[in-house]
Amino acid sequence: MKRHVAAFVVVLTSLLVIDSHVDWVRLDGRQLLEINGQRWDLRGWTAERLRLVRRDCAPVTTWPADSPTTRAVLSVVQQHSLPDSLSARWLQLLQSGDWGVAEVDFDTLKPALVVLRLQGGHWRVQDQAVWSGSTAPWHSGDFVRRYLRQQAPDLPQALLDCISVDPARYGAGPGGLGPVPPSEGRP
């Protein structure tokens, strides 16, 4: 067999093998890379890497657990969805201007990221801008940030970029990239 024919056969065989194992899957209007039945959110993963490079957290204040602001926000969250919300525990609180994002953990509820706004000297939960639950099969950070931006369009971009979204609490697999079996989906 001639070399160019052998090279063509090798390339064609390689492409057919790759095609049988790799595919793009459309779900909820977005693409996922599927390799051997496991799904990967490459777009979300890439967006998170770019966010880390371009974010500016200078206008964002990170509050420690013992600060008066943290205690006030935690009290508002604990009173928001009684009785289960009474067990809310602080995980993180970031503030930019009159906006804040608190992450809290509960005894019986899933952890949540809660957007709040300071109005008339009091913190108010923005009811539509609360995330709790799994983001599978999507990359957790990108998915939650897009959701919060949609629900609270006036939320400062720096605050949104600087909030930490832990893939262990909300994610879709190791590092939030995947893999996620096709049988798993968003709740």
C-alpha atoms as a printed R data frame, in Angstrom:
    type eleno elety resid chain resno       x      y      z
1   ATOM     1    CA   MET     A     1   0.000  0.000  0.000
2   ATOM     2    CA   LYS     A     2   1.302  3.425 -0.864
3   ATOM     3    CA   ARG     A     3   2.175  5.848  1.934
4   ATOM     4    CA   HIS     A     4  -0.430  8.469  1.017
5   ATOM     5    CA   VAL     A     5  -3.156  5.789  0.923
6   ATOM     6    CA   ALA     A     6  -2.023  4.423  4.306
7   ATOM     7    CA   ALA     A     7  -1.964  7.949  5.782
8   ATOM     8    CA   PHE     A     8  -5.459  8.610  4.426
9   ATOM     9    CA   VAL     A     9  -6.758  5.351  5.962
10  ATOM    10    CA   VAL     A    10  -5.176  6.202  9.332
11  ATOM    11    CA   VAL     A    11  -6.660  9.705  9.329
12  ATOM    12    CA   LEU     A    12 -10.095  8.466  8.237
13  ATOM    13    CA   THR     A    13 -10.092  5.691 10.845
14  ATOM    14    CA   SER     A    14  -9.035  8.166 13.549
15  ATOM    15    CA   LEU     A    15 -11.828 10.561 12.604
16  ATOM    16    CA   LEU     A    16 -14.411  7.766 12.638
17  ATOM    17    CA   VAL     A    17 -13.231  6.557 16.069
18  ATOM    18    CA   ILE     A    18 -13.380 10.112 17.458
19  ATOM    19    CA   ASP     A    19 -16.816 10.654 15.905
20  ATOM    20    CA   SER     A    20 -18.142  7.513 17.554
21  ATOM    21    CA   HIS     A    21 -17.006  8.688 21.012
22  ATOM    22    CA   VAL     A    22 -17.357 12.484 20.871
23  ATOM    23    CA   ASP     A    23 -20.509 14.458 20.171
24  ATOM    24    CA   TRP     A    24 -22.108 17.827 20.817
25  ATOM    25    CA   VAL     A    25 -25.416 17.622 22.687
26  ATOM    26    CA   ARG     A    26 -27.957 20.442 22.750
27  ATOM    27    CA   LEU     A    27 -29.726 20.939 26.091
28  ATOM    28    CA   ASP     A    28 -31.764 23.954 27.203
29  ATOM    29    CA   GLY     A    29 -30.562 25.942 24.191
30  ATOM    30    CA   ARG     A    30 -26.851 25.400 24.901
31  ATOM    31    CA   GLN     A    31 -24.227 22.921 23.801
32  ATOM    32    CA   LEU     A    32 -22.503 20.294 25.925
33  ATOM    33    CA   LEU     A    33 -19.558 18.195 24.819
34  ATOM    34    CA   GLU     A    34 -20.354 14.510 25.299
35  ATOM    35    CA   ILE     A    35 -17.471 12.045 25.459
36  ATOM    36    CA   ASN     A    36 -18.407  8.387 25.890
37  ATOM    37    CA   GLY     A    37 -21.758  9.389 27.366
38  ATOM    38    CA   GLN     A    38 -20.361 11.905 29.856
39  ATOM    39    CA   ARG     A    39 -21.246 15.567 29.418
40  ATOM    40    CA   TRP     A    40 -18.888 18.535 29.794
41  ATOM    41    CA   ASP     A    41 -19.843 22.224 29.836
42  ATOM    42    CA   LEU     A    42 -16.870 23.658 27.973
43  ATOM    43    CA   ARG     A    43 -18.541 27.023 27.390
44  ATOM    44    CA   GLY     A    44 -19.212 27.487 31.111
45  ATOM    45    CA   TRP     A    45 -15.753 26.286 32.078
46  ATOM    46    CA   THR     A    46 -14.148 28.696 29.589
47  ATOM    47    CA   ALA     A    47 -16.338 31.595 30.778
48  ATOM    48    CA   GLU     A    48 -15.221 30.978 34.365
49  ATOM    49    CA   ARG     A    49 -11.541 30.942 33.403
50  ATOM    50    CA   LEU     A    50 -11.952 34.233 31.515
51  ATOM    51    CA   ARG     A    51 -13.847 35.733 34.473
52  ATOM    52    CA   LEU     A    52 -10.899 34.971 36.757
53  ATOM    53    CA   VAL     A    53  -8.583 36.909 34.430
54  ATOM    54    CA   ARG     A    54 -10.774 39.995 33.927
55  ATOM    55    CA   ARG     A    55 -12.520 40.417 37.286
56  ATOM    56    CA   ASP     A    56 -11.851 43.436 39.503
57  ATOM    57    CA   CYS     A    57 -12.767 42.897 43.139
58  ATOM    58    CA   ALA     A    58 -11.556 46.319 44.343
59  ATOM    59    CA   PRO     A    59 -15.101 47.745 44.716
60  ATOM    60    CA   VAL     A    60 -16.252 44.636 46.616
61  ATOM    61    CA   THR     A    61 -16.135 44.239 50.396
62  ATOM    62    CA   THR     A    62 -15.838 40.749 51.847
63  ATOM    63    CA   TRP     A    63 -17.378 40.664 55.317
64  ATOM    64    CA   PRO     A    64 -16.102 38.346 58.069
65  ATOM    65    CA   ALA     A    65 -18.526 36.211 60.082
66  ATOM    66    CA   ASP     A    66 -18.392 38.431 63.164
67  ATOM    67    CA   SER     A    67 -19.135 41.773 61.488
68  ATOM    68    CA   PRO     A    68 -22.336 43.728 62.256
69  ATOM    69    CA   THR     A    69 -23.198 43.704 58.535
70  ATOM    70    CA   THR     A    70 -22.919 39.915 58.384
71  ATOM    71    CA   ARG     A    71 -25.066 39.528 61.506
72  ATOM    72    CA   ALA     A    72 -27.719 41.880 60.051
73  ATOM    73    CA   VAL     A    73 -27.803 40.059 56.696
74  ATOM    74    CA   LEU     A    74 -27.894 36.640 58.374
75  ATOM    75    CA   SER     A    75 -30.823 37.779 60.523
76  ATOM    76    CA   VAL     A    76 -32.753 38.894 57.423
77  ATOM    77    CA   VAL     A    77 -32.080 35.560 55.682
78  ATOM    78    CA   GLN     A    78 -33.092 33.604 58.799
79  ATOM    79    CA   GLN     A    79 -36.459 35.395 58.849
80  ATOM    80    CA   HIS     A    80 -37.081 35.088 55.120
81  ATOM    81    CA   SER     A    81 -38.479 31.565 54.717
82  ATOM    82    CA   LEU     A    82 -39.599 30.323 58.107
83  ATOM    83    CA   PRO     A    83 -39.246 27.878 59.780
84  ATOM    84    CA   ASP     A    84 -36.424 26.185 57.813
85  ATOM    85    CA   SER     A    85 -34.488 29.409 57.280
86  ATOM    86    CA   LEU     A    86 -33.950 29.868 61.037
87  ATOM    87    CA   SER     A    87 -31.009 27.465 60.837
88  ATOM    88    CA   ALA     A    88 -29.151 29.642 58.275
89  ATOM    89    CA   ARG     A    89 -25.393 29.771 58.838
90  ATOM    90    CA   TRP     A    90 -22.974 32.213 57.209
91  ATOM    91    CA   LEU     A    91 -20.638 30.921 54.514
92  ATOM    92    CA   GLN     A    92 -19.695 34.186 52.786
93  ATOM    93    CA   LEU     A    93 -20.952 37.727 52.353
94  ATOM    94    CA   LEU     A    94 -19.827 40.207 49.717
95  ATOM    95    CA   GLN     A    95 -21.080 43.760 49.266
96  ATOM    96    CA   SER     A    96 -20.742 46.408 46.598
97  ATOM    97    CA   GLY     A    97 -22.604 49.658 47.205
98  ATOM    98    CA   ASP     A    98 -26.145 48.879 48.326
99  ATOM    99    CA   TRP     A    99 -26.030 45.316 46.924
100 ATOM   100    CA   GLY     A   100 -24.925 42.179 48.696
101 ATOM   101    CA   VAL     A   101 -24.663 38.463 47.967
102 ATOM   102    CA   ALA     A   102 -24.750 36.094 50.909
103 ATOM   103    CA   GLU     A   103 -24.067 32.399 50.811
104 ATOM   104    CA   VAL     A   104 -25.729 30.485 53.603
105 ATOM   105    CA   ASP     A   105 -26.076 26.877 54.669
106 ATOM   106    CA   PHE     A   106 -29.076 25.327 56.431
107 ATOM   107    CA   ASP     A   107 -29.916 22.222 58.450
108 ATOM   108    CA   THR     A   108 -32.736 21.013 56.187
109 ATOM   109    CA   LEU     A   109 -32.435 23.177 53.052
110 ATOM   110    CA   LYS     A   110 -29.720 23.128 50.397
111 ATOM   111    CA   PRO     A   111 -27.052 25.865 50.554
112 ATOM   112    CA   ALA     A   112 -28.123 29.074 48.860
113 ATOM   113    CA   LEU     A   113 -26.718 32.215 47.281
114 ATOM   114    CA   VAL     A   114 -29.027 35.090 48.210
115 ATOM   115    CA   VAL     A   115 -28.991 38.530 46.586
116 ATOM   116    CA   LEU     A   116 -29.906 41.358 48.949
117 ATOM   117    CA   ARG     A   117 -30.293 45.093 48.586
118 ATOM   118    CA   LEU     A   118 -29.920 47.793 51.215
119 ATOM   119    CA   GLN     A   119 -33.093 49.904 51.113
120 ATOM   120    CA   GLY     A   120 -33.943 52.518 53.689
121 ATOM   121    CA   GLY     A   121 -31.146 51.290 55.940
122 ATOM   122    CA   HIS     A   122 -32.452 47.699 55.944
123 ATOM   123    CA   TRP     A   123 -31.330 44.678 53.988
124 ATOM   124    CA   ARG     A   124 -34.028 43.142 51.776
125 ATOM   125    CA   VAL     A   125 -33.837 39.748 50.104
126 ATOM   126    CA   GLN     A   126 -34.422 40.003 46.355
127 ATOM   127    CA   ASP     A   127 -36.924 37.129 46.185
128 ATOM   128    CA   GLN     A   128 -36.345 36.301 42.528
129 ATOM   129    CA   ALA     A   129 -32.539 36.295 42.861
130 ATOM   130    CA   VAL     A   130 -31.883 33.312 45.119
131 ATOM   131    CA   TRP     A   131 -30.007 30.247 43.910
132 ATOM   132    CA   SER     A   132 -30.195 26.885 45.641
133 ATOM   133    CA   GLY     A   133 -29.683 23.441 44.165
134 ATOM   134    CA   SER     A   134 -27.588 21.669 41.587
135 ATOM   135    CA   THR     A   135 -26.503 23.166 38.287
136 ATOM   136    CA   ALA     A   136 -25.836 19.777 36.669
137 ATOM   137    CA   PRO     A   137 -24.884 19.296 33.915
138 ATOM   138    CA   TRP     A   138 -23.765 22.924 33.604
139 ATOM   139    CA   HIS     A   139 -20.625 24.480 35.086
140 ATOM   140    CA   SER     A   140 -21.746 25.757 38.477
141 ATOM   141    CA   GLY     A   141 -20.085 29.191 38.550
142 ATOM   142    CA   ASP     A   142 -21.134 30.237 35.063
143 ATOM   143    CA   PHE     A   143 -24.669 28.891 35.419
144 ATOM   144    CA   VAL     A   144 -25.338 30.567 38.787
145 ATOM   145    CA   ARG     A   145 -23.841 33.898 37.646
146 ATOM   146    CA   ARG     A   146 -25.993 33.919 34.497
147 ATOM   147    CA   TYR     A   147 -29.078 33.100 36.585
148 ATOM   148    CA   LEU     A   148 -28.402 35.840 39.157
149 ATOM   149    CA   ARG     A   149 -27.687 38.382 36.371
150 ATOM   150    CA   GLN     A   150 -31.002 37.502 34.735
151 ATOM   151    CA   GLN     A   151 -32.917 37.774 38.017
152 ATOM   152    CA   ALA     A   152 -31.168 40.920 39.306
153 ATOM   153    CA   PRO     A   153 -30.018 42.909 36.239
154 ATOM   154    CA   ASP     A   154 -28.852 45.879 38.372
155 ATOM   155    CA   LEU     A   155 -26.495 43.734 40.465
156 ATOM   156    CA   PRO     A   156 -22.981 45.233 40.112
157 ATOM   157    CA   GLN     A   157 -20.821 43.179 37.750
158 ATOM   158    CA   ALA     A   158 -17.854 43.287 40.143
159 ATOM   159    CA   LEU     A   159 -19.980 41.733 42.888
160 ATOM   160    CA   LEU     A   160 -21.230 39.033 40.552
161 ATOM   161    CA   ASP     A   161 -17.701 38.305 39.317
162 ATOM   162    CA   CYS     A   162 -16.193 38.096 42.801
163 ATOM   163    CA   ILE     A   163 -18.693 35.821 44.550
164 ATOM   164    CA   SER     A   164 -17.279 32.339 45.010
165 ATOM   165    CA   VAL     A   165 -19.530 29.569 43.673
166 ATOM   166    CA   ASP     A   166 -18.296 26.299 45.172
167 ATOM   167    CA   PRO     A   167 -18.679 23.388 42.728
168 ATOM   168    CA   ALA     A   168 -18.810 20.994 45.689
169 ATOM   169    CA   ARG     A   169 -22.093 22.618 46.797
170 ATOM   170    CA   TYR     A   170 -23.668 23.483 43.451
171 ATOM   171    CA   GLY     A   171 -21.526 21.812 40.840
172 ATOM   172    CA   ALA     A   172 -21.709 19.298 38.104
173 ATOM   173    CA   GLY     A   173 -18.760 17.070 38.870
174 ATOM   174    CA   PRO     A   174 -15.051 17.475 39.633
175 ATOM   175    CA   GLY     A   175 -14.114 21.136 39.364
176 ATOM   176    CA   GLY     A   176 -17.566 21.958 38.041
177 ATOM   177    CA   LEU     A   177 -16.472 20.976 34.527
178 ATOM   178    CA   GLY     A   178 -17.880 17.476 34.493
179 ATOM   179    CA   PRO     A   179 -18.255 14.750 33.669
180 ATOM   180    CA   VAL     A   180 -21.930 14.307 34.304
181 ATOM   181    CA   PRO     A   181 -23.714 11.180 33.095
182 ATOM   182    CA   PRO     A   182 -26.517 11.969 30.602
183 ATOM   183    CA   SER     A   183 -29.082 10.546 33.035
184 ATOM   184    CA   GLU     A   184 -28.412 13.467 35.388
185 ATOM   185    CA   GLY     A   185 -29.952 16.826 34.667
186 ATOM   186    CA   ARG     A   186 -30.961 20.062 36.228
187 ATOM   187    CA   PRO     A   187 -33.476 19.756 39.067
